[in-house]
PDB file of N, CA and C in Angstrom:
ATOM      1  N   MET A1298     -26.817-122.301 -32.609  1.00  0.00           N
ATOM      2  CA  MET A1298     -28.193-122.096 -32.086  1.00  0.00           C
ATOM      3  C   MET A1298     -28.577-122.317 -31.138  1.00  0.00           C
ATOM      4  N   SER A1299     -29.068-121.738 -30.123  1.00  0.00           N
ATOM      5  CA  SER A1299     -29.644-121.313 -28.593  1.00  0.00           C
ATOM      6  C   SER A1299     -30.351-123.121 -28.768  1.00  0.00           C
ATOM      7  N   ASP A1300     -31.233-123.214 -30.006  1.00  0.00           N
ATOM      8  CA  ASP A1300     -32.623-124.399 -29.185  1.00  0.00           C
ATOM      9  C   ASP A1300     -31.775-125.539 -29.601  1.00  0.00           C
ATOM     10  N   ASP A1301     -30.447-125.615 -30.168  1.00  0.00           N
ATOM     11  CA  ASP A1301     -30.221-127.219 -30.187  1.00  0.00           C
ATOM     12  C   ASP A1301     -29.699-127.384 -28.801  1.00  0.00           C
ATOM     13  N   VAL A1302     -29.704-128.930 -28.889  1.00  0.00           N
ATOM     14  CA  VAL A1302     -29.610-130.290 -27.695  1.00  0.00           C
ATOM     15  C   VAL A1302     -28.731-130.921 -27.890  1.00  0.00           C
ATOM     16  N   VAL A1303     -28.070-130.648 -27.317  1.00  0.00           N
ATOM     17  CA  VAL A1303     -26.755-131.918 -27.248  1.00  0.00           C
ATOM     18  C   VAL A1303     -26.893-132.749 -25.915  1.00  0.00           C
ATOM     19  N   VAL A1304     -26.662-133.821 -25.987  1.00  0.00           N
ATOM     20  CA  VAL A1304     -26.324-135.416 -25.144  1.00  0.00           C
ATOM     21  C   VAL A1304     -25.851-135.917 -26.042  1.00  0.00           C
ATOM     22  N   PRO A1305     -24.354-136.418 -24.701  1.00  0.00           N
ATOM     23  CA  PRO A1305     -23.558-137.105 -25.209  1.00  0.00           C
ATOM     24  C   PRO A1305     -24.010-138.499 -26.281  1.00  0.00           C
ATOM     25  N   MET A1306     -23.089-138.352 -27.299  1.00  0.00           N
ATOM     26  CA  MET A1306     -23.519-138.804 -28.522  1.00  0.00           C
ATOM     27  C   MET A1306     -25.050-138.529 -29.509  1.00  0.00           C
ATOM     28  N   LEU A1307     -25.143-137.673 -29.321  1.00  0.00           N
ATOM     29  CA  LEU A1307     -26.331-137.404 -30.244  1.00  0.00           C
ATOM     30  C   LEU A1307     -26.589-135.712 -29.431  1.00  0.00           C
ATOM     31  N   LEU A1308     -26.834-134.912 -30.719  1.00  0.00           N
ATOM     32  CA  LEU A1308     -27.346-133.933 -31.245  1.00  0.00           C
ATOM     33  C   LEU A1308     -28.246-133.486 -32.217  1.00  0.00           C
ATOM     34  N   LEU A1309     -29.048-132.414 -31.715  1.00  0.00           N
ATOM     35  CA  LEU A1309     -30.467-131.834 -32.323  1.00  0.00           C
ATOM     36  C   LEU A1309     -30.474-130.567 -32.678  1.00  0.00           C
ATOM     37  N   GLU A1310     -30.530-129.887 -34.038  1.00  0.00           N
ATOM     38  CA  GLU A1310     -30.290-128.860 -34.750  1.00  0.00           C
ATOM     39  C   GLU A1310     -31.896-128.417 -35.254  1.00  0.00           C
ATOM     40  N   PHE A1311     -32.366-127.580 -34.141  1.00  0.00           N
ATOM     41  CA  PHE A1311     -33.272-127.441 -34.763  1.00  0.00           C
ATOM     42  C   PHE A1311     -33.055-126.182 -35.441  1.00  0.00           C
ATOM     43  N   GLY A1312     -34.078-126.119 -36.534  1.00  0.00           N
ATOM     44  CA  GLY A1312     -34.064-124.322 -37.444  1.00  0.00           C
ATOM     45  C   GLY A1312     -35.850-124.395 -37.683  1.00  0.00           C
ATOM     46  N   GLY A1313     -36.097-123.134 -38.475  1.00  0.00           N
ATOM     47  CA  GLY A1313     -36.550-122.969 -39.740  1.00  0.00           C
ATOM     48  C   GLY A1313     -38.221-123.180 -38.836  1.00  0.00           C
ATOM     49  N   LYS A1314     -38.183-122.544 -38.310  1.00  0.00           N
ATOM     50  CA  LYS A1314     -38.838-121.975 -37.050  1.00  0.00           C
ATOM     51  C   LYS A1314     -39.763-120.991 -38.161  1.00  0.00           C
ATOM     52  N   ASP A1315     -39.695-119.941 -38.652  1.00  0.00           N
ATOM     53  CA  ASP A1315     -40.338-118.808 -39.537  1.00  0.00           C
ATOM     54  C   ASP A1315     -40.875-119.719 -40.633  1.00  0.00           C
ATOM     55  N   GLU A1316     -39.693-120.873 -41.019  1.00  0.00           N
ATOM     56  CA  GLU A1316     -40.222-121.829 -42.010  1.00  0.00           C
ATOM     57  C   GLU A1316     -40.653-122.559 -42.321  1.00  0.00           C
ATOM     58  N   GLN A1317     -39.775-124.266 -42.742  1.00  0.00           N
ATOM     59  CA  GLN A1317     -40.055-125.094 -42.622  1.00  0.00           C
ATOM     60  C   GLN A1317     -39.374-125.380 -41.540  1.00  0.00           C
ATOM     61  N   PRO A1318     -40.283-125.847 -40.593  1.00  0.00           N
ATOM     62  CA  PRO A1318     -39.741-126.383 -39.012  1.00  0.00           C
ATOM     63  C   PRO A1318     -38.504-128.075 -39.378  1.00  0.00           C
ATOM     64  N   THR A1319     -37.046-127.589 -39.352  1.00  0.00           N
ATOM     65  CA  THR A1319     -36.473-128.469 -40.044  1.00  0.00           C
ATOM     66  C   THR A1319     -35.970-129.386 -38.210  1.00  0.00           C
ATOM     67  N   VAL A1320     -35.030-130.770 -37.909  1.00  0.00           N
ATOM     68  CA  VAL A1320     -35.017-130.515 -37.009  1.00  0.00           C
ATOM     69  C   VAL A1320     -33.349-131.734 -37.547  1.00  0.00           C
ATOM     70  N   ARG A1321     -32.118-131.764 -37.828  1.00  0.00           N
ATOM     71  CA  ARG A1321     -31.475-132.200 -37.994  1.00  0.00           C
ATOM     72  C   ARG A1321     -30.475-133.123 -36.798  1.00  0.00           C
ATOM     73  N   VAL A1322     -30.567-134.260 -36.937  1.00  0.00           N
ATOM     74  CA  VAL A1322     -30.089-135.069 -35.772  1.00  0.00           C
ATOM     75  C   VAL A1322     -28.779-135.727 -36.195  1.00  0.00           C
ATOM     76  N   ARG A1323     -28.013-136.198 -35.010  1.00  0.00           N
ATOM     77  CA  ARG A1323     -26.771-136.363 -35.557  1.00  0.00           C
ATOM     78  C   ARG A1323     -26.130-136.792 -34.147  1.00  0.00           C
ATOM     79  N   GLY A1324     -25.752-138.184 -34.652  1.00  0.00           N
ATOM     80  CA  GLY A1324     -25.369-139.146 -33.870  1.00  0.00           C
ATOM     81  C   GLY A1324     -26.038-140.024 -33.674  1.00  0.00           C
ATOM     82  N   HIS A1325     -25.869-140.533 -32.170  1.00  0.00           N
ATOM     83  CA  HIS A1325     -26.288-141.857 -31.771  1.00  0.00           C
ATOM     84  C   HIS A1325     -27.826-141.719 -31.149  1.00  0.00           C
ATOM     85  N   LEU A1326     -28.518-142.848 -31.685  1.00  0.00           N
ATOM     86  CA  LEU A1326     -30.109-142.869 -31.691  1.00  0.00           C
ATOM     87  C   LEU A1326     -30.292-144.185 -31.172  1.00  0.00           C
ATOM     88  N   THR A1327     -30.079-144.079 -29.580  1.00  0.00           N
ATOM     89  CA  THR A1327     -29.850-145.145 -28.754  1.00  0.00           C
ATOM     90  C   THR A1327     -30.687-145.549 -27.344  1.00  0.00           C
ATOM     91  N   ALA A1328     -30.503-146.988 -26.860  1.00  0.00           N
ATOM     92  CA  ALA A1328     -30.955-146.924 -25.293  1.00  0.00           C
ATOM     93  C   ALA A1328     -30.823-145.842 -24.925  1.00  0.00           C
ATOM     94  N   ASP A1329     -30.008-145.166 -24.940  1.00  0.00           N
ATOM     95  CA  ASP A1329     -28.762-144.265 -23.848  1.00  0.00           C
ATOM     96  C   ASP A1329     -29.259-142.440 -24.596  1.00  0.00           C
ATOM     97  N   THR A1330     -30.116-142.342 -25.940  1.00  0.00           N
ATOM     98  CA  THR A1330     -30.068-141.122 -26.016  1.00  0.00           C
ATOM     99  C   THR A1330     -31.890-141.193 -26.398  1.00  0.00           C
ATOM    100  N   ALA A1331     -32.033-142.420 -26.745  1.00  0.00           N
ATOM    101  CA  ALA A1331     -33.950-142.204 -27.517  1.00  0.00           C
ATOM    102  C   ALA A1331     -34.695-141.450 -25.376  1.00  0.00           C
ATOM    103  N   GLY A1332     -34.250-141.456 -24.604  1.00  0.00           N
ATOM    104  CA  GLY A1332     -35.577-140.305 -23.368  1.00  0.00           C
ATOM    105  C   GLY A1332     -35.041-138.670 -24.244  1.00  0.00           C
ATOM    106  N   ALA A1333     -33.947-138.690 -24.385  1.00  0.00           N
ATOM    107  CA  ALA A1333     -33.582-136.662 -24.088  1.00  0.00           C
ATOM    108  C   ALA A1333     -33.964-136.895 -26.053  1.00  0.00           C
ATOM    109  N   PHE A1334     -33.984-138.095 -26.509  1.00  0.00           N
ATOM    110  CA  PHE A1334     -34.468-137.388 -28.393  1.00  0.00           C
ATOM    111  C   PHE A1334     -35.703-137.115 -28.077  1.00  0.00           C
ATOM    112  N   THR A1335     -36.878-137.979 -27.626  1.00  0.00           N
ATOM    113  CA  THR A1335     -38.469-137.913 -27.550  1.00  0.00           C
ATOM    114  C   THR A1335     -38.349-136.357 -26.666  1.00  0.00           C
ATOM    115  N   THR A1336     -37.971-136.649 -25.652  1.00  0.00           N
ATOM    116  CA  THR A1336     -38.272-135.035 -24.842  1.00  0.00           C
ATOM    117  C   THR A1336     -38.482-134.235 -25.521  1.00  0.00           C
ATOM    118  N   SER A1337     -36.811-133.841 -25.972  1.00  0.00           N
ATOM    119  CA  SER A1337     -36.778-132.635 -27.278  1.00  0.00           C
ATOM    120  C   SER A1337     -37.479-132.781 -28.149  1.00  0.00           C
ATOM    121  N   LEU A1338     -37.727-133.732 -28.913  1.00  0.00           N
ATOM    122  CA  LEU A1338     -37.936-132.841 -30.245  1.00  0.00           C
ATOM    123  C   LEU A1338     -39.604-132.812 -29.660  1.00  0.00           C
ATOM    124  N   VAL A1339     -40.408-133.492 -28.876  1.00  0.00           N
ATOM    125  CA  VAL A1339     -41.652-133.480 -28.389  1.00  0.00           C
ATOM    126  C   VAL A1339     -41.857-131.743 -27.624  1.00  0.00           C
ATOM    127  N   SER A1340     -40.810-131.370 -26.661  1.00  0.00           N
ATOM    128  CA  SER A1340     -40.951-130.319 -26.031  1.00  0.00           C
ATOM    129  C   SER A1340     -40.889-128.805 -26.924  1.00  0.00           C
ATOM    130  N   SER A1341     -40.777-129.186 -28.366  1.00  0.00           N
ATOM    131  CA  SER A1341     -39.294-128.299 -29.212  1.00  0.00           C
ATOM    132  C   SER A1341     -40.245-126.928 -29.500  1.00  0.00           C
ATOM    133  N   GLY A1342     -41.183-127.196 -29.138  1.00  0.00           N
ATOM    134  CA  GLY A1342     -41.541-125.521 -29.006  1.00  0.00           C
ATOM    135  C   GLY A1342     -42.544-125.534 -30.457  1.00  0.00           C
ATOM    136  N   TYR A1343     -42.349-126.749 -31.688  1.00  0.00           N
ATOM    137  CA  TYR A1343     -42.905-126.004 -32.919  1.00  0.00           C
ATOM    138  C   TYR A1343     -43.909-126.103 -32.826  1.00  0.00           C
ATOM    139  N   SER A1344     -44.674-125.585 -34.413  1.00  0.00           N
ATOM    140  CA  SER A1344     -45.803-124.989 -34.179  1.00  0.00           C
ATOM    141  C   SER A1344     -47.102-126.114 -34.406  1.00  0.00           C
ATOM    142  N   PHE A1345     -47.783-126.815 -33.817  1.00  0.00           N
ATOM    143  CA  PHE A1345     -48.318-128.764 -34.253  1.00  0.00           C
ATOM    144  C   PHE A1345     -49.577-127.987 -35.685  1.00  0.00           C
ATOM    145  N   GLY A1346     -50.028-128.923 -36.421  1.00  0.00           N
ATOM    146  CA  GLY A1346     -50.688-128.899 -37.332  1.00  0.00           C
ATOM    147  C   GLY A1346     -49.544-128.735 -38.876  1.00  0.00           C
ATOM    148  N   HIS A1347     -48.530-128.068 -37.965  1.00  0.00           N
ATOM    149  CA  HIS A1347     -47.572-128.458 -39.881  1.00  0.00           C
ATOM    150  C   HIS A1347     -46.638-129.078 -40.175  1.00  0.00           C
ATOM    151  N   PRO A1348     -46.324-129.430 -41.181  1.00  0.00           N
ATOM    152  CA  PRO A1348     -44.873-130.535 -41.181  1.00  0.00           C
ATOM    153  C   PRO A1348     -44.027-130.662 -40.809  1.00  0.00           C
ATOM    154  N   ILE A1349     -42.970-131.070 -40.195  1.00  0.00           N
ATOM    155  CA  ILE A1349     -41.497-130.457 -39.401  1.00  0.00           C
ATOM    156  C   ILE A1349     -40.761-131.832 -39.821  1.00  0.00           C
ATOM    157  N   VAL A1350     -39.829-131.820 -40.795  1.00  0.00           N
ATOM    158  CA  VAL A1350     -38.765-132.232 -41.314  1.00  0.00           C
ATOM    159  C   VAL A1350     -37.804-132.968 -40.046  1.00  0.00           C
ATOM    160  N   VAL A1351     -37.717-134.370 -40.403  1.00  0.00           N
ATOM    161  CA  VAL A1351     -36.655-134.981 -39.598  1.00  0.00           C
ATOM    162  C   VAL A1351     -35.164-135.418 -39.852  1.00  0.00           C
ATOM    163  N   ASP A1352     -34.895-134.668 -39.903  1.00  0.00           N
ATOM    164  CA  ASP A1352     -33.258-135.281 -40.928  1.00  0.00           C
ATOM    165  C   ASP A1352     -32.140-136.301 -40.477  1.00  0.00           C
ATOM    166  N   LEU A1353     -32.498-136.924 -41.135  1.00  0.00           N
ATOM    167  CA  LEU A1353     -31.491-138.602 -39.418  1.00  0.00           C
ATOM    168  C   LEU A1353     -30.225-138.635 -40.395  1.00  0.00           C
ATOM    169  N   SER A1354     -29.576-138.053 -41.708  1.00  0.00           N
ATOM    170  CA  SER A1354     -28.333-138.765 -42.714  1.00  0.00           C
ATOM    171  C   SER A1354     -27.164-138.281 -41.232  1.00  0.00           C
ATOM    172  N   GLY A1355     -27.635-137.926 -40.554  1.00  0.00           N
ATOM    173  CA  GLY A1355     -26.232-137.699 -39.422  1.00  0.00           C
ATOM    174  C   GLY A1355     -26.506-138.543 -38.767  1.00  0.00           C
ATOM    175  N   VAL A1356     -27.215-138.965 -38.109  1.00  0.00           N
ATOM    176  CA  VAL A1356     -27.176-140.138 -37.185  1.00  0.00           C
ATOM    177  C   VAL A1356     -26.418-141.834 -37.843  1.00  0.00           C
ATOM    178  N   THR A1357     -25.163-142.160 -37.041  1.00  0.00           N
ATOM    179  CA  THR A1357     -24.274-143.211 -37.138  1.00  0.00           C
ATOM    180  C   THR A1357     -25.140-144.182 -36.498  1.00  0.00           C
ATOM    181  N   LEU A1358     -25.970-144.167 -35.409  1.00  0.00           N
ATOM    182  CA  LEU A1358     -26.406-145.711 -35.054  1.00  0.00           C
ATOM    183  C   LEU A1358     -27.402-145.341 -34.509  1.00  0.00           C
ATOM    184  N   ILE A1359     -28.104-146.628 -34.786  1.00  0.00           N
ATOM    185  CA  ILE A1359     -29.945-146.166 -33.997  1.00  0.00           C
ATOM    186  C   ILE A1359     -30.139-147.669 -33.882  1.00  0.00           C
ATOM    187  N   ASP A1360     -31.139-148.295 -32.441  1.00  0.00           N
ATOM    188  CA  ASP A1360     -31.171-148.942 -32.365  1.00  0.00           C
ATOM    189  C   ASP A1360     -32.527-149.598 -32.421  1.00  0.00           C
ATOM    190  N   GLY A1361     -33.473-150.509 -31.392  1.00  0.00           N
ATOM    191  CA  GLY A1361     -34.448-150.702 -31.602  1.00  0.00           C
ATOM    192  C   GLY A1361     -34.799-149.246 -30.634  1.00  0.00           C
ATOM    193  N   HIS A1362     -33.776-149.269 -29.452  1.00  0.00           N
ATOM    194  CA  HIS A1362     -35.213-148.118 -28.774  1.00  0.00           C
ATOM    195  C   HIS A1362     -35.206-146.430 -29.215  1.00  0.00           C
ATOM    196  N   GLY A1363     -34.025-147.129 -30.820  1.00  0.00           N
ATOM    197  CA  GLY A1363     -34.138-145.786 -31.216  1.00  0.00           C
ATOM    198  C   GLY A1363     -35.280-144.596 -31.878  1.00  0.00           C
ATOM    199  N   LEU A1364     -35.185-146.330 -32.886  1.00  0.00           N
ATOM    200  CA  LEU A1364     -37.396-146.518 -33.561  1.00  0.00           C
ATOM    201  C   LEU A1364     -38.146-146.387 -32.829  1.00  0.00           C
ATOM    202  N   SER A1365     -37.896-146.477 -31.712  1.00  0.00           N
ATOM    203  CA  SER A1365     -39.392-146.470 -30.654  1.00  0.00           C
ATOM    204  C   SER A1365     -39.497-144.978 -30.676  1.00  0.00           C
ATOM    205  N   ALA A1366     -38.860-144.602 -30.438  1.00  0.00           N
ATOM    206  CA  ALA A1366     -38.351-143.226 -30.086  1.00  0.00           C
ATOM    207  C   ALA A1366     -38.736-142.543 -31.587  1.00  0.00           C
ATOM    208  N   LEU A1367     -38.900-142.747 -32.529  1.00  0.00           N
ATOM    209  CA  LEU A1367     -39.468-142.266 -33.593  1.00  0.00           C
ATOM    210  C   LEU A1367     -40.948-141.847 -33.750  1.00  0.00           C
ATOM    211  N   ARG A1368     -40.463-143.974 -33.704  1.00  0.00           N
ATOM    212  CA  ARG A1368     -42.378-143.773 -33.558  1.00  0.00           C
ATOM    213  C   ARG A1368     -44.032-142.927 -32.699  1.00  0.00           C
ATOM    214  N   ILE A1369     -42.652-143.025 -31.706  1.00  0.00           N
ATOM    215  CA  ILE A1369     -43.632-142.331 -30.161  1.00  0.00           C
ATOM    216  C   ILE A1369     -43.497-140.759 -30.528  1.00  0.00           C
ATOM    217  N   CYS A1370     -42.608-140.041 -31.027  1.00  0.00           N
ATOM    218  CA  CYS A1370     -42.899-138.884 -31.342  1.00  0.00           C
ATOM    219  C   CYS A1370     -43.629-139.097 -33.076  1.00  0.00           C
ATOM    220  N   GLU A1371     -43.406-139.500 -33.840  1.00  0.00           N
ATOM    221  CA  GLU A1371     -44.123-139.555 -34.532  1.00  0.00           C
ATOM    222  C   GLU A1371     -45.737-139.739 -34.244  1.00  0.00           C
ATOM    223  N   ARG A1372     -46.367-140.929 -33.157  1.00  0.00           N
ATOM    224  CA  ARG A1372     -47.077-140.420 -33.191  1.00  0.00           C
ATOM    225  C   ARG A1372     -47.456-139.782 -31.571  1.00  0.00           C
ATOM    226  N   SER A1373     -47.615-139.082 -31.132  1.00  0.00           N
ATOM    227  CA  SER A1373     -47.351-137.729 -30.008  1.00  0.00           C
ATOM    228  C   SER A1373     -47.887-135.995 -31.550  1.00  0.00           C
ATOM    229  N   PHE A1374     -46.855-136.451 -32.662  1.00  0.00           N
ATOM    230  CA  PHE A1374     -47.672-135.046 -32.858  1.00  0.00           C
ATOM    231  C   PHE A1374     -48.118-135.216 -34.039  1.00  0.00           C
ATOM    232  N   ALA A1375     -48.704-136.304 -34.511  1.00  0.00           N
ATOM    233  CA  ALA A1375     -49.907-136.724 -35.337  1.00  0.00           C
ATOM    234  C   ALA A1375     -50.769-136.661 -34.669  1.00  0.00           C
ATOM    235  N   GLU A1376     -51.202-136.664 -32.686  1.00  0.00           N
ATOM    236  CA  GLU A1376     -52.468-136.578 -32.609  1.00  0.00           C
ATOM    237  C   GLU A1376     -52.371-134.817 -32.494  1.00  0.00           C
ATOM    238  N   ASP A1377     -51.338-134.262 -31.941  1.00  0.00           N
ATOM    239  CA  ASP A1377     -51.763-133.251 -32.696  1.00  0.00           C
ATOM    240  C   ASP A1377     -51.767-132.868 -33.789  1.00  0.00           C
ATOM    241  N   GLY A1378     -51.798-133.151 -34.419  1.00  0.00           N
ATOM    242  CA  GLY A1378     -52.877-133.047 -36.418  1.00  0.00           C
ATOM    243  C   GLY A1378     -50.984-132.336 -37.282  1.00  0.00           C
ATOM    244  N   ALA A1379     -50.503-132.635 -36.795  1.00  0.00           N
ATOM    245  CA  ALA A1379     -48.774-132.370 -37.250  1.00  0.00           C
ATOM    246  C   ALA A1379     -48.045-133.456 -37.999  1.00  0.00           C
ATOM    247  N   GLN A1380     -47.733-134.018 -38.875  1.00  0.00           N
ATOM    248  CA  GLN A1380     -46.346-134.670 -39.433  1.00  0.00           C
ATOM    249  C   GLN A1380     -45.085-134.484 -39.704  1.00  0.00           C
ATOM    250  N   LEU A1381     -44.377-135.708 -39.108  1.00  0.00           N
ATOM    251  CA  LEU A1381     -42.690-135.871 -39.187  1.00  0.00           C
ATOM    252  C   LEU A1381     -42.680-136.529 -40.656  1.00  0.00           C
ATOM    253  N   ILE A1382     -41.935-135.540 -40.924  1.00  0.00           N
ATOM    254  CA  ILE A1382     -41.969-136.399 -42.488  1.00  0.00           C
ATOM    255  C   ILE A1382     -39.788-136.629 -42.177  1.00  0.00           C
ATOM    256  N   PHE A1383     -39.378-137.543 -42.009  1.00  0.00           N
ATOM    257  CA  PHE A1383     -38.296-138.069 -42.282  1.00  0.00           C
ATOM    258  C   PHE A1383     -37.216-137.927 -42.783  1.00  0.00           C
ATOM    259  N   LYS A1384     -36.255-137.697 -43.608  1.00  0.00           N
ATOM    260  CA  LYS A1384     -35.378-137.240 -44.722  1.00  0.00           C
ATOM    261  C   LYS A1384     -33.986-138.605 -44.255  1.00  0.00           C
ATOM    262  N   HIS A1385     -34.111-138.696 -45.038  1.00  0.00           N
ATOM    263  CA  HIS A1385     -32.385-139.744 -44.801  1.00  0.00           C
ATOM    264  C   HIS A1385     -32.283-141.026 -43.777  1.00  0.00           C
ATOM    265  N   ALA A1386     -33.786-141.674 -44.275  1.00  0.00           N
ATOM    266  CA  ALA A1386     -34.236-142.165 -42.728  1.00  0.00           C
ATOM    267  C   ALA A1386     -33.298-143.572 -43.045  1.00  0.00           C
ATOM    268  N   CYS A1387     -32.641-144.148 -44.632  1.00  0.00           N
ATOM    269  CA  CYS A1387     -31.880-144.383 -44.548  1.00  0.00           C
ATOM    270  C   CYS A1387     -30.795-145.445 -44.290  1.00  0.00           C
TER     271      CYS A1387
END
């Protein structure tokens, strides 16, 4: 996919723009990658007002910075009327 974002130790795969928007996250969501994650997700171009699935099944490491990034994104999308749905967050 041409919209995918690759940061060392992190990959975001964007899909379903015409259907159910989905972001698959793979790798480490840590202090080293949290900023790029937040920027990429918030500027993804997904239409606001629709639920967006964030699939975390490929996350192999997450720290407090990663958790904060998820909360920041959740609040940002909520302010614009969208809902992030986290899948496989355990």
